[in-house]
Short mmCIF file of C-alpha atoms in Angstrom, two decimals:
data_model
loop_
_atom_site.label_atom_id
_atom_site.label_comp_id
_atom_site.label_asym_id
_atom_site.label_seq_id
_atom_site.Cartn_x
_atom_site.Cartn_y
_atom_site.Cartn_z
CA MET H 1 -1.64 30.29 -97.59
CA PRO H 2 0.69 28.77 -94.99
CA SER H 3 -1.94 27.96 -92.56
CA ALA H 4 -3.93 25.78 -94.91
CA SER H 5 -1.09 23.73 -95.75
CA PRO H 6 -0.40 20.41 -94.17
CA ALA H 7 1.36 20.50 -90.93
CA HIS H 8 5.19 20.31 -90.82
CA HIS H 9 7.62 18.01 -88.69
CA GLY H 10 4.34 16.66 -87.37
CA LEU H 11 3.10 20.11 -85.95
CA PRO H 12 -0.73 20.24 -85.65
CA GLU H 13 -3.10 23.07 -86.66
CA HIS H 14 -5.34 24.47 -83.81
CA ASN H 15 -8.12 22.75 -85.10
CA GLN H 16 -6.66 19.50 -85.43
CA GLN H 17 -5.99 19.32 -81.50
CA SER H 18 -8.34 18.03 -78.92
CA VAL H 19 -10.20 20.59 -76.71
CA LYS H 20 -7.82 19.41 -73.69
CA GLN H 21 -4.65 20.32 -75.98
CA GLN H 22 -6.15 23.56 -76.80
CA TRP H 23 -7.05 24.61 -73.10
CA LEU H 24 -3.32 23.45 -72.28
CA ALA H 25 -1.80 25.25 -75.37
CA ILE H 26 -3.47 28.62 -74.20
CA LEU H 27 -2.62 28.14 -70.51
CA SER H 28 0.94 27.63 -71.30
CA VAL H 29 0.93 31.02 -73.00
CA ALA H 30 -0.78 32.67 -69.89
CA VAL H 31 1.61 31.14 -67.40
CA GLY H 32 4.47 32.09 -69.71
CA ALA H 33 3.37 35.72 -69.60
CA PHE H 34 2.98 35.31 -66.02
CA ALA H 35 6.74 34.13 -65.40
CA LEU H 36 7.72 36.89 -67.98
CA VAL H 37 6.01 39.94 -66.27
CA THR H 38 6.59 38.48 -62.94
CA SER H 39 10.42 38.55 -64.01
CA GLU H 40 10.02 42.14 -64.86
CA PHE H 41 8.60 43.17 -61.52
CA LEU H 42 10.99 41.23 -59.12
CA PRO H 43 13.45 43.93 -58.46
CA VAL H 44 10.85 46.08 -56.74
CA GLY H 45 10.71 44.00 -54.15
CA VAL H 46 14.43 43.29 -53.76
CA LEU H 47 15.86 46.78 -54.54
CA ASN H 48 17.22 47.27 -50.76
CA ASP H 49 18.63 43.94 -50.93
CA VAL H 50 20.51 44.45 -54.24
CA ALA H 51 21.78 47.96 -53.35
CA SER H 52 22.86 46.98 -50.03
CA ASP H 53 24.58 43.85 -51.57
CA LEU H 54 26.28 45.71 -54.52
CA GLY H 55 26.88 48.98 -52.47
CA ILE H 56 24.69 51.35 -54.95
CA SER H 57 21.83 53.41 -54.05
CA ALA H 58 18.32 52.52 -54.42
CA GLY H 59 17.59 54.79 -57.33
CA HIS H 60 20.88 53.25 -59.17
CA ALA H 61 19.36 49.69 -58.23
CA GLY H 62 15.99 50.93 -60.32
CA LEU H 63 17.97 50.52 -63.51
CA MET H 64 16.99 46.75 -63.06
CA VAL H 65 13.38 47.92 -63.83
CA THR H 66 14.36 50.94 -66.36
CA LEU H 67 16.49 49.04 -68.92
CA PRO H 68 14.10 45.91 -69.28
CA GLY H 69 11.29 48.58 -69.91
CA ILE H 70 13.30 50.23 -72.63
CA ALA H 71 14.27 47.01 -74.21
CA ALA H 72 10.69 45.50 -74.29
CA ALA H 73 9.30 48.95 -75.68
CA LEU H 74 11.77 48.68 -78.56
CA ALA H 75 11.27 44.73 -79.00
CA ALA H 76 7.43 44.83 -79.06
CA PRO H 77 6.95 46.46 -82.36
CA LEU H 78 10.44 45.56 -83.93
CA LEU H 79 9.82 41.76 -83.32
CA SER H 80 6.26 41.93 -84.39
CA VAL H 81 7.29 43.60 -87.77
CA GLY H 82 10.82 41.93 -88.41
CA ILE H 83 9.42 38.13 -87.77
CA GLY H 84 7.11 38.84 -90.95
CA ALA H 85 5.02 35.84 -91.57
CA SER H 86 7.03 33.32 -89.77
CA ASP H 87 5.24 30.88 -87.56
CA ARG H 88 4.79 32.69 -84.12
CA ARG H 89 4.93 29.35 -82.38
CA TYR H 90 8.85 29.64 -82.65
CA LEU H 91 8.92 33.23 -81.48
CA LEU H 92 7.04 32.25 -78.21
CA ILE H 93 9.21 29.50 -77.53
CA GLY H 94 12.53 31.53 -78.35
CA LEU H 95 11.22 34.26 -76.21
CA THR H 96 10.53 32.06 -73.19
CA LEU H 97 13.95 30.32 -73.63
CA LEU H 98 15.46 33.96 -73.45
CA MET H 99 13.81 34.69 -70.24
CA ILE H 100 15.32 31.86 -68.66
CA ILE H 101 18.68 32.54 -69.65
CA ALA H 102 18.18 36.18 -68.87
CA ASN H 103 17.12 35.51 -65.11
CA SER H 104 19.99 32.87 -64.78
CA MET H 105 22.36 35.36 -65.96
CA VAL H 106 20.76 38.00 -63.40
CA ALA H 107 21.14 35.21 -60.34
CA PHE H 108 24.64 34.57 -61.23
CA ALA H 109 26.15 37.96 -62.23
CA SER H 110 29.24 39.00 -60.82
CA ASP H 111 28.78 42.76 -60.99
CA PHE H 112 26.08 45.28 -61.56
CA SER H 113 26.92 45.43 -65.41
CA LEU H 114 26.51 42.08 -66.24
CA LEU H 115 23.32 42.00 -64.15
CA LEU H 116 21.90 44.73 -66.15
CA PHE H 117 22.98 42.92 -69.44
CA GLY H 118 20.76 40.00 -68.18
CA ARG H 119 17.85 42.31 -67.62
CA VAL H 120 18.06 43.84 -71.04
CA LEU H 121 17.47 40.31 -72.42
CA LEU H 122 14.81 39.80 -70.23
CA GLY H 123 13.26 43.19 -71.78
CA ILE H 124 13.54 41.77 -75.15
CA SER H 125 11.88 38.57 -74.22
CA ILE H 126 9.00 40.34 -72.46
CA GLY H 127 8.17 43.02 -75.14
CA GLY H 128 8.19 40.39 -77.85
CA PHE H 129 6.14 37.83 -75.99
CA TRP H 130 3.46 40.12 -74.42
CA ALA H 131 2.71 41.54 -77.74
CA THR H 132 2.81 38.29 -79.77
CA ALA H 133 0.88 36.40 -77.08
CA ILE H 134 -2.01 38.85 -76.89
CA ALA H 135 -2.35 39.53 -80.54
CA LEU H 136 -2.44 35.56 -80.95
CA SER H 137 -5.29 35.18 -78.27
CA GLY H 138 -7.85 34.58 -80.68
CA ARG H 139 -5.88 31.94 -82.88
CA LEU H 140 -5.24 29.87 -79.78
CA ALA H 141 -8.92 30.15 -78.26
CA PRO H 142 -10.18 26.70 -77.25
CA ARG H 143 -13.44 25.46 -79.14
CA GLY H 144 -16.51 27.39 -77.55
CA VAL H 145 -14.25 30.07 -76.21
CA GLY H 146 -14.53 33.57 -77.74
CA VAL H 147 -11.73 35.76 -78.77
CA ALA H 148 -12.46 38.25 -75.89
CA GLN H 149 -12.48 35.43 -73.32
CA ALA H 150 -9.22 34.14 -74.77
CA THR H 151 -7.48 37.52 -74.61
CA SER H 152 -8.71 37.73 -71.09
CA ILE H 153 -7.23 34.34 -70.07
CA ILE H 154 -3.73 35.60 -71.35
CA MET H 155 -4.20 39.09 -69.75
CA VAL H 156 -4.97 37.35 -66.42
CA GLY H 157 -1.32 35.94 -66.46
CA VAL H 158 -0.10 39.73 -67.28
CA THR H 159 -2.29 41.26 -64.43
CA LEU H 160 -1.54 38.73 -61.89
CA ALA H 161 2.18 39.12 -62.44
CA THR H 162 1.89 43.01 -62.15
CA VAL H 163 0.35 43.01 -58.82
CA LEU H 164 2.14 39.50 -57.49
CA GLY H 165 5.46 39.85 -58.90
CA VAL H 166 6.74 42.20 -56.28
CA PRO H 167 5.40 40.41 -53.20
CA VAL H 168 6.27 36.96 -54.47
CA GLY H 169 10.08 38.49 -55.03
CA THR H 170 9.99 40.09 -51.61
CA TRP H 171 8.90 36.87 -50.10
CA LEU H 172 11.44 34.51 -51.68
CA SER H 173 14.20 36.93 -51.09
CA GLY H 174 13.59 36.97 -47.69
CA LEU H 175 13.64 33.31 -47.55
CA MET H 176 16.74 32.59 -49.65
CA GLY H 177 18.17 35.93 -50.81
CA TRP H 178 17.73 37.77 -54.09
CA ARG H 179 19.94 35.59 -56.36
CA MET H 180 18.02 32.63 -55.57
CA THR H 181 14.92 34.39 -56.10
CA PHE H 182 16.12 35.17 -59.79
CA LEU H 183 17.14 31.49 -60.25
CA VAL H 184 13.91 30.10 -59.10
CA THR H 185 12.13 32.17 -61.69
CA ALA H 186 14.45 30.74 -64.18
CA LEU H 187 13.73 27.21 -63.20
CA VAL H 188 10.00 27.91 -63.23
CA GLY H 189 10.17 28.71 -66.71
CA VAL H 190 11.58 25.46 -67.83
CA PRO H 191 8.07 23.61 -67.43
CA VAL H 192 6.78 26.35 -69.19
CA LEU H 193 9.04 26.10 -72.24
CA LEU H 194 8.61 22.45 -72.23
CA ALA H 195 4.82 22.76 -72.50
CA GLN H 196 4.87 25.27 -75.16
CA ILE H 197 7.22 22.81 -77.06
CA PHE H 198 4.80 20.07 -76.94
CA LEU H 199 1.58 21.78 -77.05
CA LEU H 200 1.65 25.06 -79.28
CA PRO H 201 0.18 24.42 -82.62
CA ARG H 202 1.41 26.19 -85.81
CA LEU H 203 0.80 29.92 -85.57
CA ASN H 204 1.20 31.29 -88.97
CA PRO H 205 -0.24 34.68 -89.39
CA ASP H 206 -2.87 35.29 -91.91
CA LYS H 207 -0.56 38.41 -92.81
CA ALA H 208 2.44 40.05 -91.61
CA ILE H 209 2.13 43.06 -89.52
CA ARG H 210 3.53 46.11 -91.33
CA ILE H 211 5.21 49.23 -89.71
CA SER H 212 2.27 51.12 -91.02
CA ASP H 213 -0.13 49.10 -89.08
CA LEU H 214 1.32 50.01 -85.57
CA PRO H 215 -0.03 53.42 -85.06
CA ALA H 216 -3.58 52.19 -85.74
CA LEU H 217 -4.81 52.79 -81.84
CA PHE H 218 -3.02 56.33 -82.00
CA ILE H 219 -5.12 57.31 -85.01
CA ASN H 220 -8.23 56.69 -83.38
CA PRO H 221 -9.46 59.65 -81.36
CA GLN H 222 -10.88 57.77 -78.58
CA ALA H 223 -8.33 55.37 -78.32
CA ARG H 224 -5.86 58.13 -77.99
CA VAL H 225 -7.67 59.55 -75.34
CA GLY H 226 -7.38 56.33 -73.48
CA LEU H 227 -3.60 55.99 -74.30
CA ILE H 228 -2.79 59.22 -72.82
CA ALA H 229 -4.83 58.68 -69.72
CA VAL H 230 -3.07 55.24 -69.35
CA LEU H 231 0.34 57.13 -69.96
CA LEU H 232 -0.30 59.75 -67.05
CA ILE H 233 -1.83 57.11 -64.64
CA GLY H 234 0.96 54.46 -65.23
CA LEU H 235 3.52 56.88 -65.21
CA ALA H 236 2.51 57.94 -61.81
CA HIS H 237 1.94 54.21 -60.48
CA PHE H 238 5.46 53.18 -61.42
CA ALA H 239 7.46 56.03 -60.67
CA ALA H 240 6.26 55.75 -56.91
CA TYR H 241 5.53 51.87 -56.53
CA THR H 242 8.83 51.00 -57.68
CA TYR H 243 10.27 52.69 -54.41
CA VAL H 244 7.33 51.81 -51.92
CA ALA H 245 10.06 49.13 -50.34
CA PRO H 246 12.68 51.95 -49.90
CA PHE H 247 9.91 54.07 -48.19
CA PHE H 248 8.70 51.56 -46.07
CA LYS H 249 12.13 50.86 -44.87
CA HIS H 250 13.70 54.37 -44.50
CA SER H 251 10.47 56.45 -43.83
CA ALA H 252 8.38 54.25 -41.83
CA GLY H 253 11.15 52.14 -40.40
CA PHE H 254 9.54 48.73 -41.04
CA ASP H 255 11.72 45.58 -41.03
CA GLY H 256 12.19 43.04 -44.20
CA PRO H 257 9.37 40.56 -43.17
CA THR H 258 6.96 43.34 -42.52
CA ILE H 259 7.49 45.08 -45.84
CA GLY H 260 7.24 41.57 -47.67
CA SER H 261 3.64 41.07 -45.81
CA LEU H 262 2.36 44.67 -46.79
CA LEU H 263 3.59 43.89 -50.27
CA LEU H 264 1.97 40.69 -50.19
CA LEU H 265 -1.28 42.14 -49.24
CA TYR H 266 -0.95 44.69 -52.11
CA GLY H 267 -0.92 41.51 -54.31
CA VAL H 268 -3.88 39.91 -52.85
CA ALA H 269 -5.82 43.12 -53.01
CA GLY H 270 -4.62 43.47 -56.64
CA VAL H 271 -6.18 40.00 -57.64
CA MET H 272 -9.33 41.26 -56.23
CA GLY H 273 -9.02 44.31 -58.25
CA ASN H 274 -8.50 42.34 -61.42
CA ILE H 275 -11.65 40.38 -60.76
CA PHE H 276 -13.51 43.49 -59.89
CA ALA H 277 -12.23 44.88 -63.25
CA GLY H 278 -13.54 41.96 -65.23
CA PHE H 279 -17.27 42.94 -64.00
CA ALA H 280 -17.10 46.51 -63.94
CA ALA H 281 -15.15 47.45 -66.86
CA ASN H 282 -17.33 45.25 -69.13
CA ARG H 283 -20.27 47.23 -67.92
CA SER H 284 -18.77 50.65 -68.10
CA VAL H 285 -15.04 51.17 -68.75
CA ARG H 286 -15.01 54.84 -68.42
CA HIS H 287 -16.49 54.97 -64.98
CA THR H 288 -14.18 52.30 -64.01
CA LEU H 289 -11.27 53.63 -64.99
CA LEU H 290 -12.13 56.95 -63.23
CA LEU H 291 -12.41 54.83 -60.03
CA VAL H 292 -9.09 53.39 -60.73
CA ALA H 293 -7.58 56.77 -61.02
CA LEU H 294 -9.35 58.17 -57.88
CA MET H 295 -8.06 55.17 -55.79
CA ILE H 296 -4.52 55.56 -56.97
CA GLY H 297 -4.33 59.27 -56.54
CA SER H 298 -6.02 58.86 -53.10
CA SER H 299 -3.19 56.36 -52.06
CA THR H 300 -0.39 58.55 -53.28
CA ALA H 301 -1.73 61.55 -51.74
CA LEU H 302 -2.25 60.03 -48.03
CA PHE H 303 1.03 57.87 -48.15
CA PRO H 304 3.56 60.19 -46.75
CA TYR H 305 1.07 60.95 -43.93
CA PHE H 306 -0.42 57.74 -42.84
CA ALA H 307 1.87 55.16 -44.26
CA THR H 308 4.50 55.46 -41.61
CA GLY H 309 2.19 53.53 -39.23
CA MET H 310 1.21 49.83 -39.62
CA THR H 311 -2.39 50.51 -39.69
CA GLY H 312 -2.18 53.24 -42.29
CA ALA H 313 0.30 51.29 -44.26
CA ALA H 314 -1.84 48.38 -44.57
CA MET H 315 -4.87 50.32 -45.68
CA LEU H 316 -3.35 52.34 -48.25
CA ILE H 317 -1.15 49.74 -49.97
CA ALA H 318 -4.54 47.52 -50.05
CA LEU H 319 -6.35 50.35 -51.74
CA TRP H 320 -3.25 50.91 -54.01
CA GLY H 321 -3.02 47.15 -55.06
CA PHE H 322 -6.88 46.90 -55.61
CA ALA H 323 -6.93 49.67 -58.07
CA PHE H 324 -3.67 48.98 -60.04
CA GLY H 325 -4.78 45.21 -60.27
CA ALA H 326 -7.91 46.72 -62.23
CA PHE H 327 -5.60 49.15 -64.36
CA PRO H 328 -4.18 46.85 -66.90
CA ALA H 329 -7.75 45.11 -67.73
CA CYS H 330 -9.32 48.73 -67.89
CA SER H 331 -6.50 49.70 -70.40
CA SER H 332 -7.20 46.78 -72.85
CA ILE H 333 -10.87 46.93 -72.53
CA TRP H 334 -10.95 50.61 -73.28
CA MET H 335 -8.95 49.69 -76.65
CA PHE H 336 -11.63 46.83 -77.45
CA VAL H 337 -14.36 48.99 -76.74
CA VAL H 338 -13.58 52.05 -78.92
CA ALA H 339 -11.41 50.33 -81.39
CA PRO H 340 -11.99 46.73 -81.84
CA LYS H 341 -10.80 46.24 -85.25
CA ASP H 342 -7.56 47.96 -84.45
CA VAL H 343 -6.59 46.04 -81.46
CA GLU H 344 -4.44 43.41 -82.96
CA ARG H 345 -2.60 45.82 -85.30
CA GLY H 346 -2.09 48.22 -82.57
CA MET H 347 -1.08 46.01 -79.97
CA PRO H 348 2.66 46.02 -80.37
CA LEU H 349 2.75 49.76 -79.98
CA PHE H 350 0.52 49.66 -76.97
CA VAL H 351 2.65 47.07 -75.39
CA ALA H 352 5.70 49.54 -76.26
CA LEU H 353 4.07 52.51 -74.81
CA PHE H 354 3.24 50.38 -71.42
CA GLN H 355 7.07 49.52 -71.39
CA VAL H 356 8.04 53.11 -71.84
CA ILE H 357 5.75 53.93 -68.85
CA ILE H 358 7.39 51.40 -66.59
CA ALA H 359 10.97 52.60 -67.71
CA LEU H 360 10.21 56.51 -67.50
CA GLY H 361 8.53 55.77 -64.21
CA SER H 362 11.08 53.92 -62.46
CA PHE H 363 13.78 55.85 -63.74
CA PHE H 364 12.50 59.51 -62.67
CA GLY H 365 11.11 58.02 -59.69
CA GLY H 366 14.85 56.99 -59.04
CA GLN H 367 15.99 60.35 -59.67
CA ILE H 368 13.35 62.04 -57.47
CA VAL H 369 13.90 59.72 -54.49
CA ASP H 370 17.67 60.22 -54.37
CA HIS H 371 17.69 63.90 -54.77
CA LEU H 372 14.36 65.10 -53.49
CA GLY H 373 12.78 62.08 -51.34
CA SER H 374 9.92 59.90 -51.27
CA SER H 375 7.36 62.55 -50.28
CA VAL H 376 8.19 64.67 -53.11
CA LEU H 377 7.92 61.66 -55.42
CA LEU H 378 4.42 60.77 -54.07
CA SER H 379 3.09 64.20 -54.45
CA LEU H 380 4.03 64.52 -58.24
CA ALA H 381 2.60 60.91 -58.78
CA THR H 382 -0.69 62.31 -57.32
CA ILE H 383 -0.57 65.39 -59.76
CA LEU H 384 -0.19 63.02 -62.62
CA VAL H 385 -2.87 60.55 -61.70
CA GLY H 386 -5.06 63.75 -61.14
CA CYS H 387 -4.29 64.79 -64.93
CA GLY H 388 -5.03 61.61 -66.27
CA PHE H 389 -8.47 61.58 -64.20
CA VAL H 390 -9.39 64.69 -65.84
CA MET H 391 -8.43 63.24 -69.01
CA VAL H 392 -10.85 60.45 -68.79
CA LEU H 393 -13.77 62.57 -67.30
CA VAL H 394 -13.61 65.34 -69.70
CA LEU H 395 -12.24 64.16 -73.04
CA GLY H 396 -13.63 60.63 -72.65
CA ARG H 397 -16.99 61.61 -71.81
CA ASN H 398 -18.58 60.31 -75.03
CA VAL H 399 -16.74 56.70 -74.39
CA SER H 400 -19.55 54.01 -73.70
CA ASN H 401 -19.46 50.06 -73.48
CA SER H 402 -22.29 50.31 -76.32
CA LEU H 403 -19.45 51.54 -78.74
CA ALA H 404 -18.28 47.90 -79.11
CA ALA H 405 -21.75 46.69 -80.42
CA GLN H 406 -21.89 49.25 -83.05
CA PRO H 407 -21.02 48.45 -86.62
CA SER H 408 -17.78 50.09 -87.74
#
């Protein structure tokens, strides 16, 4: 087997590295995941600036979120299958390099078409990296660290990016403009790339992922309940949250620094939600997901009525951020609980589903905002979250964390 052969070109095997090298290697992947997903969500915080600078509507500017989501959804399964049994180390390094190129293109784009092309390249990088990194987490686990813990290390990068990407982008855009924000993100990727080049061990898979392996999570009935609930709740979130900054500007009349502060509050609350999910979802993932849906649904339902004032806006955006900070962890833990042996094979399609949610949510959210307004969008989002809540409550009633301990 390739993994048993001597290391080529001086590259060490994982078990030949020191514990320090192993920790630095997995952290380079976690930080890479953070940089990629942060890049994906940067436009949410700068939609107003991009739309104003390029003379387009906020809904049109939302294609900066939609197109990379589509590209990522396609790239996750296609790259996972297409690379065969090749060394995943080179795939991760190549996708990090692609992220740097994509963000640089956006920063220097002379028109909206070139900007969108850069965003499509970023989507390819996101889909391939996310699916590969999570699937390899067990292979990168430092000595003494379990597979679930190693997965959570990488998922922390993904989760923190989903809640911090928007406020960080808004803050940087306020300081130096939206173009420089993307350039800074590209530059951040450079040390990550160098760390991966020098620290990642050889990562030849035990066997290649086949197309027939991809639907593993969709075939499992309890995993399918979770997937549908994630689809409904995630679609509602991304449809509504992508256009929170325009809502604050046009409906509430807040200025740029105020919007940035509110989105930063969202991010801080999201970090707390991520920490909360690590404890709560490991005890009862079903009850935690129900609580997350209830908090997101309450936020979207109350937003049009109370988020036009500073106090209400701060309270609701913090509640929303806390809830969504817990959402990715709940989604992953649900799969590990109900189908632990299917997670690695099904992860590329799970990542693809998540990216489809982002793309569809931002696209339809943009259409609704442009034609019907923010209040209608938030009402529809509340209905979708309610459907997801009922799905978990009724069809997921047999899901218990004790399932993970049962022999398959």
